[in-house]
Amino acid sequence: MGFQSIVGQESTKNYLIQSIQTNRVGHAYIFDGQEGSGKKTIAHAFAKAVLCQQFQSDACGKCPACLKVDSNNHPDLKFIKREKLHIVDEQIEAMQQDLSLRPYESQRKIYIIEDADTMTDRAQNRLLKTLEEPPQYALILLLSANVYRFLPTIRSRCQIIKLNRIPFAQIEDYLERV
């Protein structure tokens, strides 16, 4: 799935595409929005586009990197999900250890942290060390339903992308066209 298949969030998609085209991809983003706003879908499309070997205005969907992302098999794209109620310190520590190794196949190593706003304070403080001095190849995407659950120091070191719910009429229109 690339940017073209995502309904809505046009300004966000354009911003992310332009950041890739101008080689100005940051090291950390917070995708913030209600459930159903498409945070995970946009983050996944962004990661795929960054890893794509033939990117122009979207991921090609055909190169080896795109095929591996689509099959959840790309060695430089990792997902972190919460254990029970929270993302804990040990998960961030494991990410940091993995991040100390250079990317295997691409120029970037990407981590998508789902429900990142459930991180414990200890985990956030550990993550802060990485955000302050990230490796050049790191890209960390934090998915959040409430950006204010992050420590202010985390928010200040990330680009915050606010996603709004997609209007029902826009979804309905898309479904009629498909």
PDB file of C-alpha atoms in Angstrom:
ATOM      1  CA  MET A   1       0.000   0.000   0.000  1.00  0.00           C
ATOM      2  CA  GLY A   2       1.368   3.373  -1.022  1.00  0.00           C
ATOM      3  CA  PHE A   3       0.258   6.964  -0.564  1.00  0.00           C
ATOM      4  CA  GLN A   4      -1.985   6.784  -3.642  1.00  0.00           C
ATOM      5  CA  SER A   5      -4.241   4.198  -2.055  1.00  0.00           C
ATOM      6  CA  ILE A   6      -4.819   6.239   1.122  1.00  0.00           C
ATOM      7  CA  VAL A   7      -8.085   8.155   1.305  1.00  0.00           C
ATOM      8  CA  GLY A   8      -7.789  11.687   2.686  1.00  0.00           C
ATOM      9  CA  GLN A   9      -4.907  13.304   4.589  1.00  0.00           C
ATOM     10  CA  GLU A  10      -3.773  15.016   1.381  1.00  0.00           C
ATOM     11  CA  SER A  11      -1.629  17.704   3.022  1.00  0.00           C
ATOM     12  CA  THR A  12       0.123  15.115   5.190  1.00  0.00           C
ATOM     13  CA  LYS A  13       0.806  12.831   2.232  1.00  0.00           C
ATOM     14  CA  ASN A  14       2.133  15.754   0.172  1.00  0.00           C
ATOM     15  CA  TYR A  15       4.382  16.875   3.034  1.00  0.00           C
ATOM     16  CA  LEU A  16       5.860  13.393   3.485  1.00  0.00           C
ATOM     17  CA  ILE A  17       6.345  12.882  -0.256  1.00  0.00           C
ATOM     18  CA  GLN A  18       8.096  16.239  -0.550  1.00  0.00           C
ATOM     19  CA  SER A  19      10.367  15.434   2.408  1.00  0.00           C
ATOM     20  CA  ILE A  20      11.501  12.255   0.633  1.00  0.00           C
ATOM     21  CA  GLN A  21      11.924  13.980  -2.741  1.00  0.00           C
ATOM     22  CA  THR A  22      14.034  16.782  -1.240  1.00  0.00           C
ATOM     23  CA  ASN A  23      16.000  14.357   0.956  1.00  0.00           C
ATOM     24  CA  ARG A  24      14.770  16.088   4.129  1.00  0.00           C
ATOM     25  CA  VAL A  25      13.340  13.144   6.015  1.00  0.00           C
ATOM     26  CA  GLY A  26      13.647  13.776   9.746  1.00  0.00           C
ATOM     27  CA  HIS A  27      14.798  11.245  12.302  1.00  0.00           C
ATOM     28  CA  ALA A  28      11.563  11.102  14.310  1.00  0.00           C
ATOM     29  CA  TYR A  29       7.870  11.756  13.693  1.00  0.00           C
ATOM     30  CA  ILE A  30       4.799  11.533  15.872  1.00  0.00           C
ATOM     31  CA  PHE A  31       1.682  10.601  13.897  1.00  0.00           C
ATOM     32  CA  ASP A  32      -1.065  11.809  16.209  1.00  0.00           C
ATOM     33  CA  GLY A  33      -4.772  11.253  15.748  1.00  0.00           C
ATOM     34  CA  GLN A  34      -7.882   9.470  16.886  1.00  0.00           C
ATOM     35  CA  GLU A  35      -8.435   5.819  16.198  1.00  0.00           C
ATOM     36  CA  GLY A  36      -9.483   5.482  12.576  1.00  0.00           C
ATOM     37  CA  SER A  37      -7.503   8.494  11.374  1.00  0.00           C
ATOM     38  CA  GLY A  38      -5.044   6.317   9.439  1.00  0.00           C
ATOM     39  CA  LYS A  39      -1.899   6.733  11.540  1.00  0.00           C
ATOM     40  CA  LYS A  40      -0.645   3.206  10.994  1.00  0.00           C
ATOM     41  CA  THR A  41      -1.515   3.232   7.288  1.00  0.00           C
ATOM     42  CA  ILE A  42       0.281   6.544   6.670  1.00  0.00           C
ATOM     43  CA  ALA A  43       3.306   5.476   8.726  1.00  0.00           C
ATOM     44  CA  HIS A  44       3.513   2.208   6.795  1.00  0.00           C
ATOM     45  CA  ALA A  45       3.217   4.011   3.430  1.00  0.00           C
ATOM     46  CA  PHE A  46       5.880   6.514   4.520  1.00  0.00           C
ATOM     47  CA  ALA A  47       8.248   3.720   5.609  1.00  0.00           C
ATOM     48  CA  LYS A  48       7.664   1.890   2.333  1.00  0.00           C
ATOM     49  CA  ALA A  49       8.320   5.048   0.311  1.00  0.00           C
ATOM     50  CA  VAL A  50      11.537   5.770   2.229  1.00  0.00           C
ATOM     51  CA  LEU A  51      12.796   2.225   1.633  1.00  0.00           C
ATOM     52  CA  CYS A  52      11.662   2.077  -2.030  1.00  0.00           C
ATOM     53  CA  GLN A  53      14.548   1.733  -4.458  1.00  0.00           C
ATOM     54  CA  GLN A  54      12.681   3.472  -7.305  1.00  0.00           C
ATOM     55  CA  PHE A  55      10.735   6.185  -5.427  1.00  0.00           C
ATOM     56  CA  GLN A  56       9.405   9.031  -7.519  1.00  0.00           C
ATOM     57  CA  SER A  57       6.142  10.366  -6.114  1.00  0.00           C
ATOM     58  CA  ASP A  58       5.190   7.145  -4.343  1.00  0.00           C
ATOM     59  CA  ALA A  59       6.621   3.724  -3.599  1.00  0.00           C
ATOM     60  CA  CYS A  60       6.836   1.722  -6.823  1.00  0.00           C
ATOM     61  CA  GLY A  61       5.382  -1.447  -5.302  1.00  0.00           C
ATOM     62  CA  LYS A  62       7.592  -3.578  -7.538  1.00  0.00           C
ATOM     63  CA  CYS A  63      11.185  -3.306  -6.337  1.00  0.00           C
ATOM     64  CA  PRO A  64      12.560  -5.882  -3.875  1.00  0.00           C
ATOM     65  CA  ALA A  65      12.289  -3.408  -0.974  1.00  0.00           C
ATOM     66  CA  CYS A  66       8.603  -2.690  -1.659  1.00  0.00           C
ATOM     67  CA  LEU A  67       7.799  -6.383  -2.011  1.00  0.00           C
ATOM     68  CA  LYS A  68       9.528  -7.118   1.308  1.00  0.00           C
ATOM     69  CA  VAL A  69       7.667  -4.293   3.065  1.00  0.00           C
ATOM     70  CA  ASP A  70       4.366  -5.582   1.661  1.00  0.00           C
ATOM     71  CA  SER A  71       5.111  -9.067   2.991  1.00  0.00           C
ATOM     72  CA  ASN A  72       6.288  -7.718   6.389  1.00  0.00           C
ATOM     73  CA  ASN A  73       9.693  -9.165   5.665  1.00  0.00           C
ATOM     74  CA  HIS A  74      12.019  -6.158   5.275  1.00  0.00           C
ATOM     75  CA  PRO A  75      15.009  -6.454   7.623  1.00  0.00           C
ATOM     76  CA  ASP A  76      15.282  -2.662   8.048  1.00  0.00           C
ATOM     77  CA  LEU A  77      11.649  -2.093   9.051  1.00  0.00           C
ATOM     78  CA  LYS A  78      10.707  -3.056  12.599  1.00  0.00           C
ATOM     79  CA  PHE A  79       7.440  -2.773  14.516  1.00  0.00           C
ATOM     80  CA  ILE A  80       7.174  -2.318  18.259  1.00  0.00           C
ATOM     81  CA  LYS A  81       3.847  -3.064  19.916  1.00  0.00           C
ATOM     82  CA  ARG A  82       2.904  -2.685  23.517  1.00  0.00           C
ATOM     83  CA  GLU A  83       3.082  -5.598  25.892  1.00  0.00           C
ATOM     84  CA  LYS A  84      -0.177  -5.668  27.822  1.00  0.00           C
ATOM     85  CA  LEU A  85      -0.898  -2.053  28.835  1.00  0.00           C
ATOM     86  CA  HIS A  86       2.362  -0.262  28.064  1.00  0.00           C
ATOM     87  CA  ILE A  87       5.445  -0.129  25.937  1.00  0.00           C
ATOM     88  CA  VAL A  88       8.127  -0.855  28.476  1.00  0.00           C
ATOM     89  CA  ASP A  89      11.748   0.097  28.972  1.00  0.00           C
ATOM     90  CA  GLU A  90      13.042  -3.286  27.835  1.00  0.00           C
ATOM     91  CA  GLN A  91      11.376  -2.904  24.432  1.00  0.00           C
ATOM     92  CA  ILE A  92      13.052   0.462  23.859  1.00  0.00           C
ATOM     93  CA  GLU A  93      16.349  -0.960  25.076  1.00  0.00           C
ATOM     94  CA  ALA A  94      16.062  -3.796  22.532  1.00  0.00           C
ATOM     95  CA  MET A  95      15.308  -1.224  19.824  1.00  0.00           C
ATOM     96  CA  GLN A  96      18.408   0.756  20.799  1.00  0.00           C
ATOM     97  CA  GLN A  97      20.587  -2.341  20.656  1.00  0.00           C
ATOM     98  CA  ASP A  98      19.224  -3.191  17.211  1.00  0.00           C
ATOM     99  CA  LEU A  99      19.630   0.418  16.116  1.00  0.00           C
ATOM    100  CA  SER A 100      23.332   0.281  16.963  1.00  0.00           C
ATOM    101  CA  LEU A 101      23.707  -2.049  13.959  1.00  0.00           C
ATOM    102  CA  ARG A 102      23.723  -0.408  10.542  1.00  0.00           C
ATOM    103  CA  PRO A 103      20.857  -1.080   8.098  1.00  0.00           C
ATOM    104  CA  TYR A 104      21.072  -4.426   6.374  1.00  0.00           C
ATOM    105  CA  GLU A 105      19.687  -3.645   2.909  1.00  0.00           C
ATOM    106  CA  SER A 106      18.853   0.041   2.681  1.00  0.00           C
ATOM    107  CA  GLN A 107      20.022   3.511   3.655  1.00  0.00           C
ATOM    108  CA  ARG A 108      17.573   3.695   6.595  1.00  0.00           C
ATOM    109  CA  LYS A 109      16.520   1.613   9.556  1.00  0.00           C
ATOM    110  CA  ILE A 110      12.897   2.345  10.422  1.00  0.00           C
ATOM    111  CA  TYR A 111      10.971   1.639  13.617  1.00  0.00           C
ATOM    112  CA  ILE A 112       7.215   2.059  13.842  1.00  0.00           C
ATOM    113  CA  ILE A 113       6.141   2.199  17.474  1.00  0.00           C
ATOM    114  CA  GLU A 114       2.398   1.547  17.742  1.00  0.00           C
ATOM    115  CA  ASP A 115       0.496   3.060  20.670  1.00  0.00           C
ATOM    116  CA  ALA A 116       3.675   4.953  21.520  1.00  0.00           C
ATOM    117  CA  ASP A 117       1.751   7.224  23.861  1.00  0.00           C
ATOM    118  CA  THR A 118       1.418   4.231  26.222  1.00  0.00           C
ATOM    119  CA  MET A 119       5.175   4.200  26.876  1.00  0.00           C
ATOM    120  CA  THR A 120       6.117   4.271  30.511  1.00  0.00           C
ATOM    121  CA  ASP A 121       8.070   7.311  31.714  1.00  0.00           C
ATOM    122  CA  ARG A 122      11.134   5.123  32.015  1.00  0.00           C
ATOM    123  CA  ALA A 123      10.761   3.938  28.408  1.00  0.00           C
ATOM    124  CA  GLN A 124      10.271   7.534  27.242  1.00  0.00           C
ATOM    125  CA  ASN A 125      13.429   8.632  29.040  1.00  0.00           C
ATOM    126  CA  ARG A 126      15.336   5.798  27.394  1.00  0.00           C
ATOM    127  CA  LEU A 127      13.924   6.756  23.981  1.00  0.00           C
ATOM    128  CA  LEU A 128      14.921  10.366  24.622  1.00  0.00           C
ATOM    129  CA  LYS A 129      18.588   9.357  24.576  1.00  0.00           C
ATOM    130  CA  THR A 130      18.137   7.990  21.053  1.00  0.00           C
ATOM    131  CA  LEU A 131      16.152  11.028  19.885  1.00  0.00           C
ATOM    132  CA  GLU A 132      18.853  13.389  21.175  1.00  0.00           C
ATOM    133  CA  GLU A 133      21.666  11.657  19.284  1.00  0.00           C
ATOM    134  CA  PRO A 134      20.154   9.364  16.646  1.00  0.00           C
ATOM    135  CA  PRO A 135      22.283   7.460  14.178  1.00  0.00           C
ATOM    136  CA  GLN A 136      22.218   9.122  10.773  1.00  0.00           C
ATOM    137  CA  TYR A 137      20.233   6.235   9.302  1.00  0.00           C
ATOM    138  CA  ALA A 138      17.516   6.082  12.005  1.00  0.00           C
ATOM    139  CA  LEU A 139      13.858   6.883  11.359  1.00  0.00           C
ATOM    140  CA  ILE A 140      11.479   6.473  14.303  1.00  0.00           C
ATOM    141  CA  LEU A 141       7.730   6.765  13.761  1.00  0.00           C
ATOM    142  CA  LEU A 142       5.640   7.088  16.904  1.00  0.00           C
ATOM    143  CA  LEU A 143       1.905   6.423  16.565  1.00  0.00           C
ATOM    144  CA  SER A 144      -0.210   8.218  19.139  1.00  0.00           C
ATOM    145  CA  ALA A 145      -3.797   8.955  20.086  1.00  0.00           C
ATOM    146  CA  ASN A 146      -2.725  11.735  22.473  1.00  0.00           C
ATOM    147  CA  VAL A 147       0.513  13.602  21.815  1.00  0.00           C
ATOM    148  CA  TYR A 148       0.354  15.170  25.285  1.00  0.00           C
ATOM    149  CA  ARG A 149       1.067  11.818  26.932  1.00  0.00           C
ATOM    150  CA  PHE A 150       4.657  12.195  25.737  1.00  0.00           C
ATOM    151  CA  LEU A 151       7.219  14.028  27.802  1.00  0.00           C
ATOM    152  CA  PRO A 152       7.716  17.583  26.486  1.00  0.00           C
ATOM    153  CA  THR A 153      11.315  16.693  25.641  1.00  0.00           C
ATOM    154  CA  ILE A 154      10.105  13.848  23.379  1.00  0.00           C
ATOM    155  CA  ARG A 155       7.643  16.157  21.609  1.00  0.00           C
ATOM    156  CA  SER A 156      10.317  18.783  21.059  1.00  0.00           C
ATOM    157  CA  ARG A 157      12.594  16.312  19.264  1.00  0.00           C
ATOM    158  CA  CYS A 158       9.970  14.937  16.882  1.00  0.00           C
ATOM    159  CA  GLN A 159       8.036  16.358  13.974  1.00  0.00           C
ATOM    160  CA  ILE A 160       4.397  16.156  14.966  1.00  0.00           C
ATOM    161  CA  ILE A 161       2.001  15.175  12.200  1.00  0.00           C
ATOM    162  CA  LYS A 162      -1.607  15.741  13.249  1.00  0.00           C
ATOM    163  CA  LEU A 163      -4.095  13.475  11.491  1.00  0.00           C
ATOM    164  CA  ASN A 164      -7.805  14.189  11.503  1.00  0.00           C
ATOM    165  CA  ARG A 165     -10.580  11.686  11.062  1.00  0.00           C
ATOM    166  CA  ILE A 166     -11.516  11.222   7.448  1.00  0.00           C
ATOM    167  CA  PRO A 167     -15.008  12.596   6.756  1.00  0.00           C
ATOM    168  CA  PHE A 168     -17.599   9.915   6.087  1.00  0.00           C
ATOM    169  CA  ALA A 169     -18.580  11.590   2.801  1.00  0.00           C
ATOM    170  CA  GLN A 170     -14.998  11.295   1.528  1.00  0.00           C
ATOM    171  CA  ILE A 171     -14.881   7.591   2.408  1.00  0.00           C
ATOM    172  CA  GLU A 172     -18.280   7.055   0.807  1.00  0.00           C
ATOM    173  CA  ASP A 173     -17.120   8.828  -2.366  1.00  0.00           C
ATOM    174  CA  TYR A 174     -13.977   6.678  -2.505  1.00  0.00           C
ATOM    175  CA  LEU A 175     -15.964   3.454  -2.089  1.00  0.00           C
ATOM    176  CA  GLU A 176     -18.361   4.447  -4.875  1.00  0.00           C
ATOM    177  CA  ARG A 177     -15.413   5.002  -7.252  1.00  0.00           C
ATOM    178  CA  VAL A 178     -13.710   1.696  -6.438  1.00  0.00           C
TER     179      VAL A 178
END
